[in-house]
């Protein structure tokens, strides 16, 4: 999902979606697409830039044109520290991608009319009984494609996975999903949809929240701590970006409140760790 600067966020209303309906929900605008109003920047040790976002948590690098980004995750379990609300959704997505950040994009033609190639997995727990982890890929503005639905590829808590996306000429790319625990590998060639040409001067590894003031019933599930291992973003010239010069992003659903969903840090040259901070009172 793109990280937009638009202020008008679509309302969820009373429509509920199941795991395999998420693609339909996004296509119909049920899950919000317009997500970031502004960002704040502060400097931390090693000159790592910190930003707040409406929904993104994780890391980003910018500067050259990126041809690929990859990261590994051991999928952490989900808990419910505030008790389980059977009328709510607990949902987030974990992915790597190229493009999609209007704050970083340096191509005027793509800032408001660009795409995002991404892939990883969704957490989804809802009152219809959809509990689990679902691998996906997406070239926004097209909706996500789920591997359990289209390929029969299942994903479980505790699996060690690697997510990789590549792009060429801003309009073609690949997504590769590797599950080392289950010894499964999937790769697909992708082509940009209409209005999906990439702005390629940034690449990211993200835990995405759908919890906004307009969608408070979409809770950000407690994953405890999630670590992106072996993060590597490579430029079109073949150079690997340095995380020390990157950006750390934390979601602040009520922008300006100072209440953030995660605390993330780059712990070494190829590792970003994010800790879940909680959402109780996040909109107060």
PDB file of C-alpha atoms in Angstrom:
ATOM      1  CA  UNK A   1       0.000   0.000   0.000  1.00  0.00           C
ATOM      2  CA  UNK A   2       1.394   3.390  -0.953  1.00  0.00           C
ATOM      3  CA  UNK A   3       2.389   5.910   1.678  1.00  0.00           C
ATOM      4  CA  UNK A   4       0.356   8.875   0.479  1.00  0.00           C
ATOM      5  CA  UNK A   5       0.248  12.540   1.454  1.00  0.00           C
ATOM      6  CA  UNK A   6      -3.487  12.855   0.855  1.00  0.00           C
ATOM      7  CA  UNK A   7      -5.614  13.832   3.837  1.00  0.00           C
ATOM      8  CA  UNK A   8      -8.912  12.252   2.844  1.00  0.00           C
ATOM      9  CA  UNK A   9      -8.947   8.661   4.138  1.00  0.00           C
ATOM     10  CA  UNK A  10     -11.646   6.267   2.993  1.00  0.00           C
ATOM     11  CA  UNK A  11     -13.935   4.994   5.730  1.00  0.00           C
ATOM     12  CA  UNK A  12     -14.338   1.301   6.425  1.00  0.00           C
ATOM     13  CA  UNK A  13     -18.021   1.500   7.309  1.00  0.00           C
ATOM     14  CA  UNK A  14     -19.729  -1.716   8.353  1.00  0.00           C
ATOM     15  CA  UNK A  15     -18.278  -3.986   5.662  1.00  0.00           C
ATOM     16  CA  UNK A  16     -16.201  -6.890   6.972  1.00  0.00           C
ATOM     17  CA  UNK A  17     -13.616  -8.838   5.020  1.00  0.00           C
ATOM     18  CA  UNK A  18     -12.117 -12.289   5.349  1.00  0.00           C
ATOM     19  CA  UNK A  19      -8.529 -13.247   4.603  1.00  0.00           C
ATOM     20  CA  UNK A  20      -9.144 -14.038   0.958  1.00  0.00           C
ATOM     21  CA  UNK A  21     -11.400 -11.007   0.599  1.00  0.00           C
ATOM     22  CA  UNK A  22      -8.589  -8.571   1.428  1.00  0.00           C
ATOM     23  CA  UNK A  23      -7.762  -8.146  -2.247  1.00  0.00           C
ATOM     24  CA  UNK A  24     -11.378  -7.306  -3.013  1.00  0.00           C
ATOM     25  CA  UNK A  25     -11.520  -4.991  -0.022  1.00  0.00           C
ATOM     26  CA  UNK A  26      -8.515  -2.999  -1.198  1.00  0.00           C
ATOM     27  CA  UNK A  27      -9.802  -2.849  -4.738  1.00  0.00           C
ATOM     28  CA  UNK A  28     -13.089  -1.401  -3.510  1.00  0.00           C
ATOM     29  CA  UNK A  29     -11.378   1.091  -1.236  1.00  0.00           C
ATOM     30  CA  UNK A  30     -12.611  -0.555   1.963  1.00  0.00           C
ATOM     31  CA  UNK A  31      -9.126  -0.687   3.456  1.00  0.00           C
ATOM     32  CA  UNK A  32      -7.692   2.859   3.473  1.00  0.00           C
ATOM     33  CA  UNK A  33      -5.314   3.870   0.710  1.00  0.00           C
ATOM     34  CA  UNK A  34      -4.633   7.551   1.553  1.00  0.00           C
ATOM     35  CA  UNK A  35      -2.470   7.409   4.567  1.00  0.00           C
ATOM     36  CA  UNK A  36       0.187   9.991   5.378  1.00  0.00           C
ATOM     37  CA  UNK A  37      -0.555  13.660   5.979  1.00  0.00           C
ATOM     38  CA  UNK A  38       2.926  14.771   6.973  1.00  0.00           C
ATOM     39  CA  UNK A  39       6.069  13.509   8.570  1.00  0.00           C
ATOM     40  CA  UNK A  40       8.464  14.763  11.213  1.00  0.00           C
ATOM     41  CA  UNK A  41      12.204  14.266  11.089  1.00  0.00           C
ATOM     42  CA  UNK A  42      14.654  14.073  13.948  1.00  0.00           C
ATOM     43  CA  UNK A  43      18.285  13.029  14.031  1.00  0.00           C
ATOM     44  CA  UNK A  44      19.634  10.123  16.054  1.00  0.00           C
ATOM     45  CA  UNK A  45      23.108   8.641  16.497  1.00  0.00           C
ATOM     46  CA  UNK A  46      24.939   7.708  13.285  1.00  0.00           C
ATOM     47  CA  UNK A  47      22.798  10.259  11.433  1.00  0.00           C
ATOM     48  CA  UNK A  48      19.978   7.767  10.934  1.00  0.00           C
ATOM     49  CA  UNK A  49      16.910   9.776  10.009  1.00  0.00           C
ATOM     50  CA  UNK A  50      13.710   9.095  11.976  1.00  0.00           C
ATOM     51  CA  UNK A  51      10.253   9.807  10.571  1.00  0.00           C
ATOM     52  CA  UNK A  52       6.697   9.333  11.696  1.00  0.00           C
ATOM     53  CA  UNK A  53       4.128   7.914   9.308  1.00  0.00           C
ATOM     54  CA  UNK A  54       0.410   7.229   9.356  1.00  0.00           C
ATOM     55  CA  UNK A  55       0.884   3.466   8.915  1.00  0.00           C
ATOM     56  CA  UNK A  56       4.462   2.408   8.100  1.00  0.00           C
ATOM     57  CA  UNK A  57       6.941   0.959  10.608  1.00  0.00           C
ATOM     58  CA  UNK A  58      10.427  -0.223   9.695  1.00  0.00           C
ATOM     59  CA  UNK A  59      13.277   0.990   7.524  1.00  0.00           C
ATOM     60  CA  UNK A  60      13.937   2.718   4.234  1.00  0.00           C
ATOM     61  CA  UNK A  61      16.923   3.775   2.152  1.00  0.00           C
ATOM     62  CA  UNK A  62      16.918   6.442  -0.540  1.00  0.00           C
ATOM     63  CA  UNK A  63      19.217   8.065  -3.056  1.00  0.00           C
ATOM     64  CA  UNK A  64      20.170   5.940  -6.060  1.00  0.00           C
ATOM     65  CA  UNK A  65      17.814   3.986  -8.314  1.00  0.00           C
ATOM     66  CA  UNK A  66      17.174   0.659  -6.623  1.00  0.00           C
ATOM     67  CA  UNK A  67      16.917  -2.592  -8.537  1.00  0.00           C
ATOM     68  CA  UNK A  68      16.218  -4.954  -5.616  1.00  0.00           C
ATOM     69  CA  UNK A  69      15.480  -5.230  -1.917  1.00  0.00           C
ATOM     70  CA  UNK A  70      15.405  -8.340   0.243  1.00  0.00           C
ATOM     71  CA  UNK A  71      14.986  -9.255   3.906  1.00  0.00           C
ATOM     72  CA  UNK A  72      14.461 -12.334   6.042  1.00  0.00           C
ATOM     73  CA  UNK A  73      12.005 -12.705   8.943  1.00  0.00           C
ATOM     74  CA  UNK A  74      11.224 -15.446  11.423  1.00  0.00           C
ATOM     75  CA  UNK A  75       7.481 -14.833  11.696  1.00  0.00           C
ATOM     76  CA  UNK A  76       6.680 -13.981  15.332  1.00  0.00           C
ATOM     77  CA  UNK A  77       3.565 -15.099  17.154  1.00  0.00           C
ATOM     78  CA  UNK A  78       0.627 -12.795  17.865  1.00  0.00           C
ATOM     79  CA  UNK A  79      -0.806 -12.175  21.345  1.00  0.00           C
ATOM     80  CA  UNK A  80      -3.721 -10.140  22.660  1.00  0.00           C
ATOM     81  CA  UNK A  81      -2.522  -8.199  25.737  1.00  0.00           C
ATOM     82  CA  UNK A  82      -5.755  -6.206  26.006  1.00  0.00           C
ATOM     83  CA  UNK A  83      -7.932  -9.286  25.580  1.00  0.00           C
ATOM     84  CA  UNK A  84      -9.415 -10.474  22.309  1.00  0.00           C
ATOM     85  CA  UNK A  85     -12.155  -8.260  20.849  1.00  0.00           C
ATOM     86  CA  UNK A  86     -14.311 -10.536  18.715  1.00  0.00           C
ATOM     87  CA  UNK A  87     -15.898  -7.571  16.901  1.00  0.00           C
ATOM     88  CA  UNK A  88     -12.575  -6.165  15.687  1.00  0.00           C
ATOM     89  CA  UNK A  89      -9.963  -6.975  13.076  1.00  0.00           C
ATOM     90  CA  UNK A  90      -6.346  -7.604  14.011  1.00  0.00           C
ATOM     91  CA  UNK A  91      -4.410  -7.066  10.809  1.00  0.00           C
ATOM     92  CA  UNK A  92      -1.043  -5.887   9.529  1.00  0.00           C
ATOM     93  CA  UNK A  93       1.297  -6.711   6.670  1.00  0.00           C
ATOM     94  CA  UNK A  94       5.050  -7.296   6.641  1.00  0.00           C
ATOM     95  CA  UNK A  95       6.837  -6.740   3.364  1.00  0.00           C
ATOM     96  CA  UNK A  96       9.732  -5.403   1.307  1.00  0.00           C
ATOM     97  CA  UNK A  97       9.157  -3.012  -1.558  1.00  0.00           C
ATOM     98  CA  UNK A  98      10.416  -0.425  -4.021  1.00  0.00           C
ATOM     99  CA  UNK A  99       8.515   2.841  -4.469  1.00  0.00           C
ATOM    100  CA  UNK A 100       5.385   4.039  -2.736  1.00  0.00           C
ATOM    101  CA  UNK A 101       6.676   6.832  -0.468  1.00  0.00           C
ATOM    102  CA  UNK A 102       5.555  10.238  -1.692  1.00  0.00           C
ATOM    103  CA  UNK A 103       7.734  11.954   0.908  1.00  0.00           C
ATOM    104  CA  UNK A 104      10.871  10.441  -0.628  1.00  0.00           C
ATOM    105  CA  UNK A 105      10.047  10.172  -4.345  1.00  0.00           C
ATOM    106  CA  UNK A 106      12.112  12.564  -6.487  1.00  0.00           C
ATOM    107  CA  UNK A 107      10.142  12.095  -9.716  1.00  0.00           C
ATOM    108  CA  UNK A 108       7.401  14.772 -10.002  1.00  0.00           C
ATOM    109  CA  UNK A 109       5.409  12.594 -12.397  1.00  0.00           C
ATOM    110  CA  UNK A 110       5.336   9.735  -9.877  1.00  0.00           C
ATOM    111  CA  UNK A 111       4.723  11.578  -6.588  1.00  0.00           C
ATOM    112  CA  UNK A 112       0.943  11.490  -6.952  1.00  0.00           C
ATOM    113  CA  UNK A 113       0.679   8.930  -9.716  1.00  0.00           C
ATOM    114  CA  UNK A 114       3.170   6.161  -9.024  1.00  0.00           C
ATOM    115  CA  UNK A 115       3.251   2.531  -8.010  1.00  0.00           C
ATOM    116  CA  UNK A 116       4.714   0.248  -5.378  1.00  0.00           C
ATOM    117  CA  UNK A 117       6.021  -3.267  -5.955  1.00  0.00           C
ATOM    118  CA  UNK A 118       5.913  -5.210  -2.698  1.00  0.00           C
ATOM    119  CA  UNK A 119       5.653  -8.690  -1.247  1.00  0.00           C
ATOM    120  CA  UNK A 120       5.614 -10.456   2.092  1.00  0.00           C
ATOM    121  CA  UNK A 121       2.830 -11.652   4.367  1.00  0.00           C
ATOM    122  CA  UNK A 122      -0.326 -10.532   6.165  1.00  0.00           C
ATOM    123  CA  UNK A 123      -1.419 -11.256   9.690  1.00  0.00           C
ATOM    124  CA  UNK A 124      -5.214 -11.525   9.879  1.00  0.00           C
ATOM    125  CA  UNK A 125      -7.406 -12.401  12.852  1.00  0.00           C
ATOM    126  CA  UNK A 126     -11.104 -11.578  12.592  1.00  0.00           C
ATOM    127  CA  UNK A 127     -14.522 -12.425  13.957  1.00  0.00           C
ATOM    128  CA  UNK A 128     -15.333 -14.626  10.949  1.00  0.00           C
ATOM    129  CA  UNK A 129     -12.692 -17.038  12.175  1.00  0.00           C
ATOM    130  CA  UNK A 130      -9.902 -16.160   9.751  1.00  0.00           C
ATOM    131  CA  UNK A 131      -6.808 -16.672  11.897  1.00  0.00           C
ATOM    132  CA  UNK A 132      -3.416 -16.929  10.341  1.00  0.00           C
ATOM    133  CA  UNK A 133      -0.575 -15.730   8.170  1.00  0.00           C
ATOM    134  CA  UNK A 134      -1.002 -15.243   4.429  1.00  0.00           C
ATOM    135  CA  UNK A 135       1.880 -14.659   1.978  1.00  0.00           C
ATOM    136  CA  UNK A 136       1.161 -12.120  -0.763  1.00  0.00           C
ATOM    137  CA  UNK A 137       2.590  -9.938  -3.509  1.00  0.00           C
ATOM    138  CA  UNK A 138       1.244  -6.722  -4.963  1.00  0.00           C
ATOM    139  CA  UNK A 139       2.000  -4.075  -7.545  1.00  0.00           C
ATOM    140  CA  UNK A 140      -0.039  -1.138  -6.343  1.00  0.00           C
ATOM    141  CA  UNK A 141      -2.489   0.201  -7.451  1.00  0.00           C
ATOM    142  CA  UNK A 142      -3.488  -3.383  -8.287  1.00  0.00           C
ATOM    143  CA  UNK A 143      -4.788  -5.345  -5.270  1.00  0.00           C
ATOM    144  CA  UNK A 144      -2.708  -7.989  -3.459  1.00  0.00           C
ATOM    145  CA  UNK A 145      -2.498 -11.592  -4.636  1.00  0.00           C
ATOM    146  CA  UNK A 146      -2.425 -14.243  -1.885  1.00  0.00           C
ATOM    147  CA  UNK A 147      -0.283 -17.339  -2.378  1.00  0.00           C
ATOM    148  CA  UNK A 148      -2.508 -19.654  -0.340  1.00  0.00           C
ATOM    149  CA  UNK A 149      -5.358 -18.805  -2.685  1.00  0.00           C
ATOM    150  CA  UNK A 150      -3.525 -18.874  -6.024  1.00  0.00           C
ATOM    151  CA  UNK A 151      -0.631 -21.287  -5.406  1.00  0.00           C
ATOM    152  CA  UNK A 152      -1.734 -23.392  -2.446  1.00  0.00           C
ATOM    153  CA  UNK A 153       1.288 -22.094  -0.518  1.00  0.00           C
ATOM    154  CA  UNK A 154       0.576 -21.918   3.208  1.00  0.00           C
ATOM    155  CA  UNK A 155       2.531 -19.948   5.793  1.00  0.00           C
ATOM    156  CA  UNK A 156       2.736 -20.473   9.559  1.00  0.00           C
ATOM    157  CA  UNK A 157       3.819 -18.661  12.684  1.00  0.00           C
ATOM    158  CA  UNK A 158       7.500 -19.430  13.311  1.00  0.00           C
ATOM    159  CA  UNK A 159       8.396 -19.919   9.653  1.00  0.00           C
ATOM    160  CA  UNK A 160      11.738 -18.505   8.492  1.00  0.00           C
ATOM    161  CA  UNK A 161      11.037 -16.651   5.258  1.00  0.00           C
ATOM    162  CA  UNK A 162      12.857 -14.446   2.782  1.00  0.00           C
ATOM    163  CA  UNK A 163      11.066 -11.771   0.748  1.00  0.00           C
ATOM    164  CA  UNK A 164      12.642 -10.242  -2.367  1.00  0.00           C
ATOM    165  CA  UNK A 165      11.414  -7.801  -4.997  1.00  0.00           C
ATOM    166  CA  UNK A 166      13.296  -6.585  -8.054  1.00  0.00           C
ATOM    167  CA  UNK A 167      12.498  -3.986 -10.693  1.00  0.00           C
ATOM    168  CA  UNK A 168      13.802  -3.034 -14.128  1.00  0.00           C
ATOM    169  CA  UNK A 169      13.022   0.113 -16.114  1.00  0.00           C
ATOM    170  CA  UNK A 170      10.419   1.142 -13.493  1.00  0.00           C
ATOM    171  CA  UNK A 171       7.758  -1.032 -15.136  1.00  0.00           C
ATOM    172  CA  UNK A 172       8.780  -4.691 -14.800  1.00  0.00           C
ATOM    173  CA  UNK A 173       9.926  -6.717 -11.835  1.00  0.00           C
ATOM    174  CA  UNK A 174       9.823  -9.944  -9.865  1.00  0.00           C
ATOM    175  CA  UNK A 175       8.672 -11.144  -6.473  1.00  0.00           C
ATOM    176  CA  UNK A 176      10.348 -14.112  -4.788  1.00  0.00           C
ATOM    177  CA  UNK A 177       9.021 -15.846  -1.662  1.00  0.00           C
ATOM    178  CA  UNK A 178      11.250 -18.382   0.071  1.00  0.00           C
ATOM    179  CA  UNK A 179      10.077 -20.368   3.086  1.00  0.00           C
ATOM    180  CA  UNK A 180      13.127 -22.110   4.510  1.00  0.00           C
ATOM    181  CA  UNK A 181      11.113 -23.866   7.218  1.00  0.00           C
ATOM    182  CA  UNK A 182       8.813 -25.537   4.696  1.00  0.00           C
ATOM    183  CA  UNK A 183      11.413 -25.746   1.908  1.00  0.00           C
ATOM    184  CA  UNK A 184       9.193 -23.854  -0.524  1.00  0.00           C
ATOM    185  CA  UNK A 185      10.083 -21.246  -3.113  1.00  0.00           C
ATOM    186  CA  UNK A 186       7.872 -19.165  -5.389  1.00  0.00           C
ATOM    187  CA  UNK A 187       8.857 -16.561  -7.976  1.00  0.00           C
ATOM    188  CA  UNK A 188       6.770 -14.563 -10.411  1.00  0.00           C
ATOM    189  CA  UNK A 189       7.439 -11.945 -13.087  1.00  0.00           C
ATOM    190  CA  UNK A 190       5.370  -8.789 -12.728  1.00  0.00           C
ATOM    191  CA  UNK A 191       4.455  -5.837 -14.929  1.00  0.00           C
ATOM    192  CA  UNK A 192       3.335  -2.428 -13.720  1.00  0.00           C
ATOM    193  CA  UNK A 193      -0.400  -1.778 -13.969  1.00  0.00           C
ATOM    194  CA  UNK A 194      -1.837   1.508 -15.187  1.00  0.00           C
ATOM    195  CA  UNK A 195      -0.563   4.334 -12.946  1.00  0.00           C
ATOM    196  CA  UNK A 196       1.896   1.878 -11.422  1.00  0.00           C
ATOM    197  CA  UNK A 197       5.205   3.118 -12.856  1.00  0.00           C
ATOM    198  CA  UNK A 198       7.693   3.088  -9.997  1.00  0.00           C
ATOM    199  CA  UNK A 199       9.591   5.878  -8.345  1.00  0.00           C
ATOM    200  CA  UNK A 200      12.743   3.858  -7.724  1.00  0.00           C
ATOM    201  CA  UNK A 201      14.916   6.159  -5.605  1.00  0.00           C
ATOM    202  CA  UNK A 202      13.807   4.415  -2.409  1.00  0.00           C
ATOM    203  CA  UNK A 203      13.392   0.875  -1.093  1.00  0.00           C
ATOM    204  CA  UNK A 204      11.860  -0.240   2.193  1.00  0.00           C
ATOM    205  CA  UNK A 205      11.135  -3.083   4.631  1.00  0.00           C
ATOM    206  CA  UNK A 206       7.917  -2.423   6.480  1.00  0.00           C
ATOM    207  CA  UNK A 207       5.384  -3.557   9.064  1.00  0.00           C
ATOM    208  CA  UNK A 208       2.210  -1.861   7.862  1.00  0.00           C
ATOM    209  CA  UNK A 209      -0.676  -0.973  10.162  1.00  0.00           C
ATOM    210  CA  UNK A 210      -4.259  -0.400   9.020  1.00  0.00           C
ATOM    211  CA  UNK A 211      -5.246   1.261  12.317  1.00  0.00           C
ATOM    212  CA  UNK A 212      -6.263   4.874  11.685  1.00  0.00           C
ATOM    213  CA  UNK A 213      -8.724   7.290  13.338  1.00  0.00           C
ATOM    214  CA  UNK A 214     -11.134   6.449  10.531  1.00  0.00           C
ATOM    215  CA  UNK A 215     -10.643   2.703  11.068  1.00  0.00           C
ATOM    216  CA  UNK A 216     -10.125   2.219  14.829  1.00  0.00           C
ATOM    217  CA  UNK A 217     -11.568  -1.309  14.692  1.00  0.00           C
ATOM    218  CA  UNK A 218      -8.533  -2.430  12.670  1.00  0.00           C
ATOM    219  CA  UNK A 219      -6.226  -3.200  15.594  1.00  0.00           C
ATOM    220  CA  UNK A 220      -2.466  -3.457  15.142  1.00  0.00           C
ATOM    221  CA  UNK A 221      -1.703  -6.988  16.409  1.00  0.00           C
ATOM    222  CA  UNK A 222       0.932  -7.505  19.094  1.00  0.00           C
ATOM    223  CA  UNK A 223       3.898  -9.269  17.472  1.00  0.00           C
ATOM    224  CA  UNK A 224       6.209  -8.528  20.404  1.00  0.00           C
ATOM    225  CA  UNK A 225       9.426  -7.999  18.492  1.00  0.00           C
ATOM    226  CA  UNK A 226       9.957  -8.470  14.771  1.00  0.00           C
ATOM    227  CA  UNK A 227      13.406  -8.448  13.203  1.00  0.00           C
ATOM    228  CA  UNK A 228      14.268  -7.942   9.556  1.00  0.00           C
ATOM    229  CA  UNK A 229      17.484  -9.934   9.042  1.00  0.00           C
ATOM    230  CA  UNK A 230      19.927  -9.800   6.129  1.00  0.00           C
ATOM    231  CA  UNK A 231      18.360  -6.629   4.756  1.00  0.00           C
ATOM    232  CA  UNK A 232      19.908  -5.666   1.448  1.00  0.00           C
ATOM    233  CA  UNK A 233      18.871  -2.963  -1.008  1.00  0.00           C
ATOM    234  CA  UNK A 234      20.936  -2.845  -4.197  1.00  0.00           C
ATOM    235  CA  UNK A 235      21.138   0.038  -6.663  1.00  0.00           C
ATOM    236  CA  UNK A 236      20.929  -0.322 -10.428  1.00  0.00           C
ATOM    237  CA  UNK A 237      24.718   0.132 -10.433  1.00  0.00           C
ATOM    238  CA  UNK A 238      25.088  -2.919  -8.190  1.00  0.00           C
ATOM    239  CA  UNK A 239      25.941  -1.092  -4.949  1.00  0.00           C
ATOM    240  CA  UNK A 240      24.389  -2.142  -1.653  1.00  0.00           C
ATOM    241  CA  UNK A 241      22.907   0.727   0.372  1.00  0.00           C
ATOM    242  CA  UNK A 242      24.108   1.373   3.910  1.00  0.00           C
ATOM    243  CA  UNK A 243      21.479   1.110   6.638  1.00  0.00           C
ATOM    244  CA  UNK A 244      23.555   3.596   8.629  1.00  0.00           C
ATOM    245  CA  UNK A 245      22.457   6.248   6.123  1.00  0.00           C
ATOM    246  CA  UNK A 246      18.869   5.035   6.045  1.00  0.00           C
ATOM    247  CA  UNK A 247      15.555   6.094   7.528  1.00  0.00           C
ATOM    248  CA  UNK A 248      13.708   4.590  10.490  1.00  0.00           C
ATOM    249  CA  UNK A 249       9.921   4.909  10.292  1.00  0.00           C
ATOM    250  CA  UNK A 250       7.360   4.598  13.099  1.00  0.00           C
ATOM    251  CA  UNK A 251       3.578   4.687  12.672  1.00  0.00           C
ATOM    252  CA  UNK A 252       1.757   7.441  14.554  1.00  0.00           C
ATOM    253  CA  UNK A 253      -1.915   6.914  13.624  1.00  0.00           C
ATOM    254  CA  UNK A 254      -2.926  10.245  15.176  1.00  0.00           C
ATOM    255  CA  UNK A 255      -0.214  12.380  13.647  1.00  0.00           C
ATOM    256  CA  UNK A 256       1.198  14.948  16.042  1.00  0.00           C
ATOM    257  CA  UNK A 257       0.143  13.020  19.150  1.00  0.00           C
ATOM    258  CA  UNK A 258       3.568  11.522  19.815  1.00  0.00           C
ATOM    259  CA  UNK A 259       1.916   8.120  20.368  1.00  0.00           C
ATOM    260  CA  UNK A 260       3.593   5.561  18.137  1.00  0.00           C
ATOM    261  CA  UNK A 261       2.815   1.905  17.504  1.00  0.00           C
ATOM    262  CA  UNK A 262       6.419   0.692  17.361  1.00  0.00           C
ATOM    263  CA  UNK A 263       9.986   1.494  18.234  1.00  0.00           C
ATOM    264  CA  UNK A 264      12.405   0.449  15.486  1.00  0.00           C
ATOM    265  CA  UNK A 265      16.174   0.610  15.217  1.00  0.00           C
ATOM    266  CA  UNK A 266      18.975  -0.544  12.965  1.00  0.00           C
ATOM    267  CA  UNK A 267      21.000  -2.820  15.216  1.00  0.00           C
ATOM    268  CA  UNK A 268      23.755  -3.489  12.674  1.00  0.00           C
ATOM    269  CA  UNK A 269      24.556  -3.102   8.988  1.00  0.00           C
ATOM    270  CA  UNK A 270      21.881  -5.576   7.838  1.00  0.00           C
ATOM    271  CA  UNK A 271      19.331  -5.798  10.662  1.00  0.00           C
ATOM    272  CA  UNK A 272      16.312  -3.709  11.673  1.00  0.00           C
ATOM    273  CA  UNK A 273      14.343  -4.602  14.797  1.00  0.00           C
ATOM    274  CA  UNK A 274      10.861  -3.282  15.634  1.00  0.00           C
ATOM    275  CA  UNK A 275       9.166  -3.599  19.022  1.00  0.00           C
ATOM    276  CA  UNK A 276       5.396  -3.390  19.422  1.00  0.00           C
ATOM    277  CA  UNK A 277       4.491  -0.578  21.845  1.00  0.00           C
ATOM    278  CA  UNK A 278       0.715  -0.979  22.090  1.00  0.00           C
ATOM    279  CA  UNK A 279      -2.323   0.908  20.848  1.00  0.00           C
ATOM    280  CA  UNK A 280      -4.399   1.525  23.983  1.00  0.00           C
ATOM    281  CA  UNK A 281      -5.304   5.225  24.032  1.00  0.00           C
ATOM    282  CA  UNK A 282      -3.575   5.799  20.702  1.00  0.00           C
ATOM    283  CA  UNK A 283      -6.366   8.135  19.530  1.00  0.00           C
ATOM    284  CA  UNK A 284      -6.890   9.982  22.836  1.00  0.00           C
TER     285      UNK A 284
END
